[in-house]
Amino acid sequence: MSKRVGIARAHTNIALIKYWGKRDRDLFLPMNSSLSLTLDAFYTDTRVIFDDSLSADVFYLNKEKQSSKELEKISQFLDLFREYTGEKGFVCVESLNFVPTAAGLASSASAFAALALATATALGLEMSREELSTFARRGSGSSTRSLFGGFVEWDMGTGSADSMAHPVDDAAWNIGMIILAVDTGKKKIASRVGMEHTVQTSPFYPMWVETAAQDLQEMKAAIIQQDFERLGQITEHNGMKMHATTLSANPPFTYWTAATMKAQAAVRQVREEFGVPAYMTMDAGPNVKVLCRASDMGRLVKGLKEYLPAEQVLTSLSGPGTYILSEADWQASQVAFSRGEHHD
Ligand code: 2P0
């Protein structure tokens, strides 16, 4: 009985130019290119074992065996690799999420990036990270960007083969992100559903697509010039435009809660009071992420804690792309998981 093993770690990412809308639902082709920052503080470790003694796939998340619904998503994703290679075997997938429960960032982005690299490794596939991102994309769009570290672009491409991520800058230049985890309840409207409804019904949607393309070009220029303030201004404007498309959908909806708006007010207050640049962005949930210079993070955190409970204020620096772990790393990861509160 043979076993082939692959283990990988992928970090979460936060979009500064949002991915919002698909032009092909089955292939996960986006309506617009997006750009993100990979975070070092939050990640997923995944071990994949092709085991000839298995008669079906099996999936453990945070050491708990998952139901058939969760397993189905994983199996369908593994099928992409089985179809590509002609492999017939079944797989045991084990994932550990190192994301503080409070962060509300339990993200499909790190999950599918780690699964893609672990699976490719187990199968002995020689594949660039760019090419691997076209596989990750079909698990979850945002996972394309977690294959790389720092600032990463997901190019919408012309089709499935070239809708892939590539690095823009490894962000060694003093970038930080504060996560204001104001509400960690389960999402009411999944992003997949929310974006589709928006594409179909918001009269603002075409303008989103048009201006996101302009924002992306300007942001890439700001990154190359290391112009932090311009980067932040585009981030905040782009995120707000995404949320304007949900408010203009029919029927309208929003991911924001009262706590979201309270956190936004705190950011405005603190950046004005301190005269420190800090820019907010929100995703398909109520939490607020604040882009800042790493060297300003301590001051901003202190200021924000005047307005929000300390346990809701989390921090991260720029993180690395997805990488392979050894069996010894995996054992260490198991120990860290069992010890820590850092998971959900
Ligand atoms: C993003 N979001 O760019 C955007 C901004 C949420 C708001 O990517 O359907 O879980 O799996 O491709 O990647 C969340 O959507 O959606 C997301 P699918 P995904 O980060």
Coordinates of C-alpha atoms and ligand atoms in Angstrom, one line a residue:
M1 CA 0.0 0.0 0.0
S2 CA 1.6 3.2 -1.0
K3 CA 1.2 6.7 0.5
R4 CA 2.1 10.0 -1.1
V5 CA 2.2 13.0 1.1
G6 CA 2.3 16.8 0.6
I7 CA 2.2 19.4 3.3
A8 CA 1.9 23.2 2.9
R9 CA 1.3 26.5 4.7
A10 CA -0.7 29.4 3.2
H11 CA -1.4 32.8 4.7
T12 CA -4.6 34.7 4.4
N13 CA -4.8 37.8 2.3
I14 CA -6.9 41.0 2.4
A15 CA -7.9 42.6 -0.9
L16 CA -7.0 46.3 -1.4
I17 CA -8.7 46.2 -4.8
K18 CA -11.6 43.8 -4.3
Y19 CA -12.6 40.8 -6.3
W20 CA -16.3 41.3 -6.6
G21 CA -18.3 39.4 -9.3
K22 CA -17.7 36.4 -11.6
R23 CA -18.0 36.3 -15.3
D24 CA -17.9 32.5 -15.2
R25 CA -19.3 30.8 -12.1
D26 CA -18.0 27.3 -12.9
L27 CA -14.4 28.4 -13.8
F28 CA -14.3 31.1 -11.1
L29 CA -13.3 33.8 -13.7
P30 CA -13.6 37.2 -12.1
M31 CA -15.2 40.3 -13.6
N32 CA -12.2 42.4 -12.6
S33 CA -8.6 41.9 -11.6
S34 CA -7.8 42.4 -7.9
L35 CA -4.8 43.1 -5.7
S36 CA -4.2 42.1 -2.1
L37 CA -1.8 42.1 0.8
T38 CA -0.8 38.7 2.3
L39 CA -0.8 38.7 6.1
D40 CA 1.8 37.0 8.2
A41 CA -0.4 36.5 11.3
F42 CA -3.0 34.2 10.0
Y43 CA -2.5 30.9 8.1
T44 CA -3.7 27.4 7.3
D45 CA -1.5 24.3 7.4
T46 CA -2.7 21.3 5.3
R47 CA -1.5 17.8 4.9
V48 CA -2.6 15.7 1.9
I49 CA -2.1 12.0 1.8
F50 CA -2.9 9.9 -1.3
D51 CA -3.5 6.5 0.4
D52 CA -4.2 3.4 -1.6
S53 CA -6.0 1.8 1.3
L54 CA -8.8 4.5 1.3
S55 CA -12.1 3.9 -0.4
A56 CA -13.2 7.5 -0.3
D57 CA -11.8 11.0 0.4
V58 CA -11.8 12.1 4.0
F59 CA -11.4 15.6 5.4
Y60 CA -10.4 16.7 9.0
L61 CA -10.6 20.4 9.8
N62 CA -9.0 21.4 13.1
K63 CA -8.8 17.7 14.0
E64 CA -12.6 17.2 13.5
K65 CA -13.9 14.9 10.8
Q66 CA -16.1 17.0 8.4
S67 CA -19.6 16.3 7.2
S68 CA -20.3 15.2 3.7
K69 CA -21.1 18.8 2.6
E70 CA -17.7 20.1 3.5
L71 CA -16.0 17.0 2.2
E72 CA -17.8 17.4 -1.2
K73 CA -16.1 20.8 -1.8
I74 CA -12.7 19.3 -1.0
S75 CA -13.4 16.2 -3.2
Q76 CA -14.5 18.4 -6.1
F77 CA -11.3 20.4 -5.8
L78 CA -9.2 17.3 -5.6
D79 CA -10.9 16.1 -8.8
L80 CA -9.3 18.9 -10.7
F81 CA -5.9 17.4 -9.9
R82 CA -7.2 13.9 -10.5
E83 CA -8.5 14.9 -13.9
Y84 CA -5.2 16.7 -14.8
T85 CA -3.0 13.8 -13.8
G86 CA -5.1 10.7 -14.4
E87 CA -4.7 9.9 -10.7
K88 CA -7.5 7.6 -9.4
G89 CA -6.6 7.5 -5.7
F90 CA -8.5 8.8 -2.7
V91 CA -7.1 11.3 -0.3
C92 CA -7.0 12.1 3.4
V93 CA -6.9 15.9 3.9
E94 CA -6.1 17.4 7.3
S95 CA -6.2 21.2 7.8
L96 CA -5.3 23.3 10.8
N97 CA -6.5 26.9 10.8
F98 CA -4.2 29.3 12.7
V99 CA -6.6 32.2 12.8
P100 CA -7.7 33.7 16.1
T101 CA -11.4 33.0 16.6
A102 CA -11.9 36.7 17.2
A103 CA -10.4 37.7 13.8
G104 CA -13.4 36.4 11.9
L105 CA -10.9 35.7 9.1
A106 CA -11.4 31.9 8.8
S107 CA -10.8 32.3 5.1
S108 CA -11.2 30.1 2.1
A109 CA -8.2 31.9 0.7
S110 CA -5.5 30.3 2.9
A111 CA -7.5 27.0 2.8
F112 CA -7.5 26.4 -0.9
A113 CA -4.0 27.8 -1.5
A114 CA -2.5 25.4 1.1
L115 CA -4.6 22.5 -0.3
A116 CA -3.5 23.3 -3.9
L117 CA 0.3 23.2 -3.0
A118 CA -0.1 20.2 -0.7
T119 CA -1.9 18.2 -3.4
A120 CA 0.6 19.2 -6.1
T121 CA 3.4 18.2 -3.8
A122 CA 1.9 14.8 -3.0
L123 CA 1.4 14.1 -6.7
G124 CA 5.0 15.2 -7.5
L125 CA 3.8 17.9 -9.9
E126 CA 6.3 20.5 -11.0
M127 CA 4.2 23.6 -11.3
S128 CA 5.0 27.3 -11.0
R129 CA 3.1 29.2 -8.3
E130 CA 1.3 31.1 -11.1
E131 CA 0.0 27.9 -12.6
L132 CA -0.9 26.5 -9.3
S133 CA -3.0 29.6 -8.6
T134 CA -5.2 28.7 -11.6
F135 CA -6.1 25.5 -9.6
A136 CA -6.5 27.3 -6.3
R137 CA -8.8 29.7 -8.0
R138 CA -11.4 27.0 -8.6
G139 CA -11.6 26.3 -4.9
S140 CA -12.1 30.0 -4.1
G141 CA -11.2 33.0 -6.1
S142 CA -9.3 34.9 -3.4
S143 CA -7.0 31.9 -2.8
T144 CA -5.2 32.6 -6.0
R145 CA -3.6 35.6 -4.3
S146 CA -2.4 33.6 -1.2
L147 CA 0.1 31.7 -3.3
F148 CA 2.4 34.8 -3.1
G149 CA 3.6 37.1 -0.4
G150 CA 3.2 40.9 0.0
F151 CA 1.3 42.7 -2.7
V152 CA -0.2 40.3 -5.1
E153 CA -2.3 40.8 -8.3
W154 CA -4.9 38.3 -9.5
D155 CA -5.0 39.1 -13.2
M156 CA -8.6 38.4 -14.5
G157 CA -7.1 36.9 -17.6
T158 CA -8.8 36.0 -20.9
G159 CA -9.7 32.5 -19.9
S160 CA -9.0 29.7 -17.3
A161 CA -5.4 29.2 -18.2
D162 CA -4.3 32.8 -17.7
S163 CA -6.6 34.0 -14.9
M164 CA -3.8 33.7 -12.3
A165 CA -2.0 35.5 -9.6
H166 CA 1.5 37.0 -9.7
P167 CA 3.6 39.0 -7.2
V168 CA 3.6 42.8 -7.5
D169 CA 6.0 43.6 -4.6
D170 CA 7.0 41.5 -1.6
A171 CA 6.0 44.5 0.6
A172 CA 9.2 44.6 2.6
W173 CA 8.5 48.4 2.9
N174 CA 6.9 48.9 6.2
I175 CA 3.3 47.8 5.7
G176 CA 1.0 46.8 8.5
M177 CA -2.7 45.9 8.9
I178 CA -4.9 46.2 12.0
I179 CA -8.0 44.0 12.1
L180 CA -10.9 45.4 14.0
A181 CA -12.8 42.2 14.8
V182 CA -16.0 43.8 15.9
D183 CA -18.4 40.9 15.1
T184 CA -17.3 37.3 14.6
G185 CA -20.7 35.7 14.0
K186 CA -21.3 33.6 10.9
K187 CA -21.8 35.5 7.6
K188 CA -25.4 36.1 6.8
I189 CA -24.9 36.3 3.1
A190 CA -22.0 34.2 1.6
S191 CA -19.7 36.3 -0.6
R192 CA -20.4 33.9 -3.5
V193 CA -24.1 34.6 -3.3
G194 CA -23.7 38.4 -2.5
M195 CA -21.5 39.0 -5.5
E196 CA -23.7 37.2 -7.9
H197 CA -26.8 39.0 -6.7
T198 CA -24.9 42.3 -7.1
V199 CA -23.7 41.6 -10.6
Q200 CA -27.3 40.7 -11.6
T201 CA -29.2 43.6 -10.0
S202 CA -27.0 46.6 -9.2
P203 CA -27.2 49.5 -11.7
F204 CA -23.9 50.6 -10.3
Y205 CA -22.1 47.3 -11.2
P206 CA -20.8 48.3 -14.6
M207 CA -19.2 51.4 -13.0
W208 CA -17.6 49.1 -10.4
V209 CA -15.9 47.1 -13.1
E210 CA -14.8 50.1 -15.0
T211 CA -13.4 52.0 -12.1
A212 CA -11.8 48.9 -10.4
A213 CA -9.6 48.6 -13.5
Q214 CA -8.4 52.2 -13.2
D215 CA -7.9 51.8 -9.4
L216 CA -5.7 48.8 -10.1
Q217 CA -3.4 50.6 -12.5
E218 CA -3.1 53.5 -10.1
M219 CA -2.4 51.3 -7.2
K220 CA 0.3 49.4 -8.9
A221 CA 2.0 52.7 -9.7
A222 CA 1.7 53.7 -6.0
I223 CA 3.2 50.4 -4.9
I224 CA 6.2 50.8 -7.3
Q225 CA 6.7 54.4 -6.0
Q226 CA 6.2 53.2 -2.4
D227 CA 3.6 56.0 -2.1
F228 CA 1.8 54.8 1.0
E229 CA -0.8 57.6 1.2
R230 CA -1.8 57.1 -2.4
L231 CA -2.0 53.3 -1.8
G232 CA -4.2 53.8 1.2
Q233 CA -6.5 56.3 -0.5
I234 CA -7.2 54.0 -3.4
T235 CA -7.7 51.1 -1.0
E236 CA -10.4 53.0 1.0
H237 CA -12.1 54.3 -2.1
N238 CA -12.2 50.9 -3.8
G239 CA -13.6 49.1 -0.8
M240 CA -16.3 51.7 -0.3
K241 CA -17.3 51.3 -4.0
M242 CA -17.6 47.6 -3.6
H243 CA -20.0 48.1 -0.7
A244 CA -21.9 50.7 -2.6
T245 CA -22.8 48.0 -5.1
T246 CA -24.4 45.9 -2.4
L247 CA -26.4 48.9 -1.2
S248 CA -27.6 49.4 -4.8
A249 CA -28.4 45.8 -5.4
N250 CA -32.1 44.9 -5.6
P251 CA -33.2 43.9 -3.0
P252 CA -30.4 45.9 -1.3
F253 CA -28.2 44.4 1.3
T254 CA -25.1 45.2 3.3
Y255 CA -22.3 43.3 5.2
W256 CA -22.0 46.2 7.7
T257 CA -23.5 46.2 11.1
A258 CA -23.8 49.0 13.7
A259 CA -20.5 47.8 15.1
T260 CA -18.8 48.2 11.7
M261 CA -19.8 51.8 11.5
K262 CA -18.7 52.4 15.0
A263 CA -15.2 51.0 14.2
Q264 CA -15.1 53.1 11.0
A265 CA -15.8 56.2 13.1
A266 CA -13.0 55.2 15.5
V267 CA -10.5 54.9 12.6
R268 CA -11.5 58.4 11.3
Q269 CA -11.2 59.9 14.8
V270 CA -7.8 58.3 15.6
R271 CA -6.2 59.1 12.2
E272 CA -7.3 62.7 12.5
E273 CA -6.4 63.1 16.1
F274 CA -2.9 61.6 15.6
G275 CA -2.3 62.9 12.1
V276 CA -1.2 59.4 11.1
P277 CA -2.3 58.0 7.7
A278 CA -4.5 54.9 8.1
Y279 CA -7.0 53.6 5.6
M280 CA -9.9 51.2 6.1
T281 CA -11.3 48.4 4.0
M282 CA -14.2 46.0 4.6
D283 CA -14.9 42.6 3.0
A284 CA -18.0 40.3 2.8
G285 CA -18.5 40.6 6.6
P286 CA -18.7 43.2 9.3
N287 CA -15.0 43.5 10.4
V288 CA -12.9 46.5 9.5
K289 CA -9.3 46.2 8.3
V290 CA -6.9 49.2 8.6
L291 CA -3.9 49.6 6.3
C292 CA -1.1 51.5 7.9
R293 CA 2.6 51.9 8.1
A294 CA 4.1 49.2 10.3
S295 CA 6.0 51.9 12.2
D296 CA 2.7 53.6 13.0
M297 CA 0.8 50.5 14.1
G298 CA 1.6 50.7 17.8
R299 CA 0.3 54.3 18.1
L300 CA -2.8 53.5 16.1
V301 CA -3.6 50.4 18.1
K302 CA -3.3 52.3 21.3
G303 CA -5.7 55.0 19.9
L304 CA -8.2 52.5 18.6
K305 CA -8.3 50.7 21.9
E306 CA -9.7 53.9 23.4
Y307 CA -12.8 53.2 21.3
L308 CA -12.9 49.4 21.0
P309 CA -12.4 46.5 23.4
A310 CA -8.7 45.5 23.3
E311 CA -9.5 41.9 22.3
Q312 CA -11.1 43.2 19.1
V313 CA -7.9 44.9 17.9
L314 CA -5.5 42.5 16.2
T315 CA -2.4 43.2 14.1
S316 CA -0.5 41.7 11.3
L317 CA 2.5 42.5 9.1
S318 CA 2.9 41.5 5.5
G319 CA 3.3 37.8 5.1
P320 CA 4.9 35.3 2.7
G321 CA 3.5 33.2 -0.1
T322 CA 2.5 29.5 0.2
Y323 CA 5.3 27.1 1.0
I324 CA 6.0 23.4 1.5
L325 CA 6.3 22.1 5.1
S326 CA 8.2 19.0 6.2
E327 CA 6.7 16.2 8.3
A328 CA 8.6 17.6 11.3
D329 CA 7.0 21.0 10.6
W330 CA 3.6 19.3 10.5
Q331 CA 4.2 17.6 13.9
A332 CA 5.2 21.0 15.4
S333 CA 2.1 22.5 13.9
Q334 CA 0.0 19.9 15.6
V335 CA 1.6 20.7 18.9
A336 CA 1.1 24.4 18.4
F337 CA -2.5 23.9 17.5
S338 CA -3.2 21.8 20.5
R339 CA -1.5 24.3 22.8
G340 CA -2.9 27.5 21.3
E341 CA -6.0 29.6 21.2
H342 CA -5.0 30.6 17.7
H343 CA -7.6 28.7 15.8
D344 CA -11.3 28.5 15.1
Ligands
2P0_1 C1 -11.7 39.7 -2.1 N1 -13.9 38.8 -1.3 O1 -11.2 40.2 -3.1 C2 -13.2 39.8 -2.0 C3 -13.7 41.1 -1.4 C4 -14.9 39.3 -0.4 C5 -14.9 40.8 -0.6 O2 -12.8 37.2 -2.4 O3 -16.9 32.5 -4.6 O4 -14.5 33.5 -0.9 O5 -15.0 31.4 -3.4 O6 -14.5 32.8 -5.3 O7 -13.0 34.2 -2.8 C6 -14.5 36.5 -0.9 O8 -14.9 35.7 -1.9 O9 -15.4 33.9 -3.2 C7 -13.7 37.5 -1.6 P1 -15.4 32.6 -4.2 P2 -14.3 34.2 -2.2 O10 -11.1 39.2 -1.1

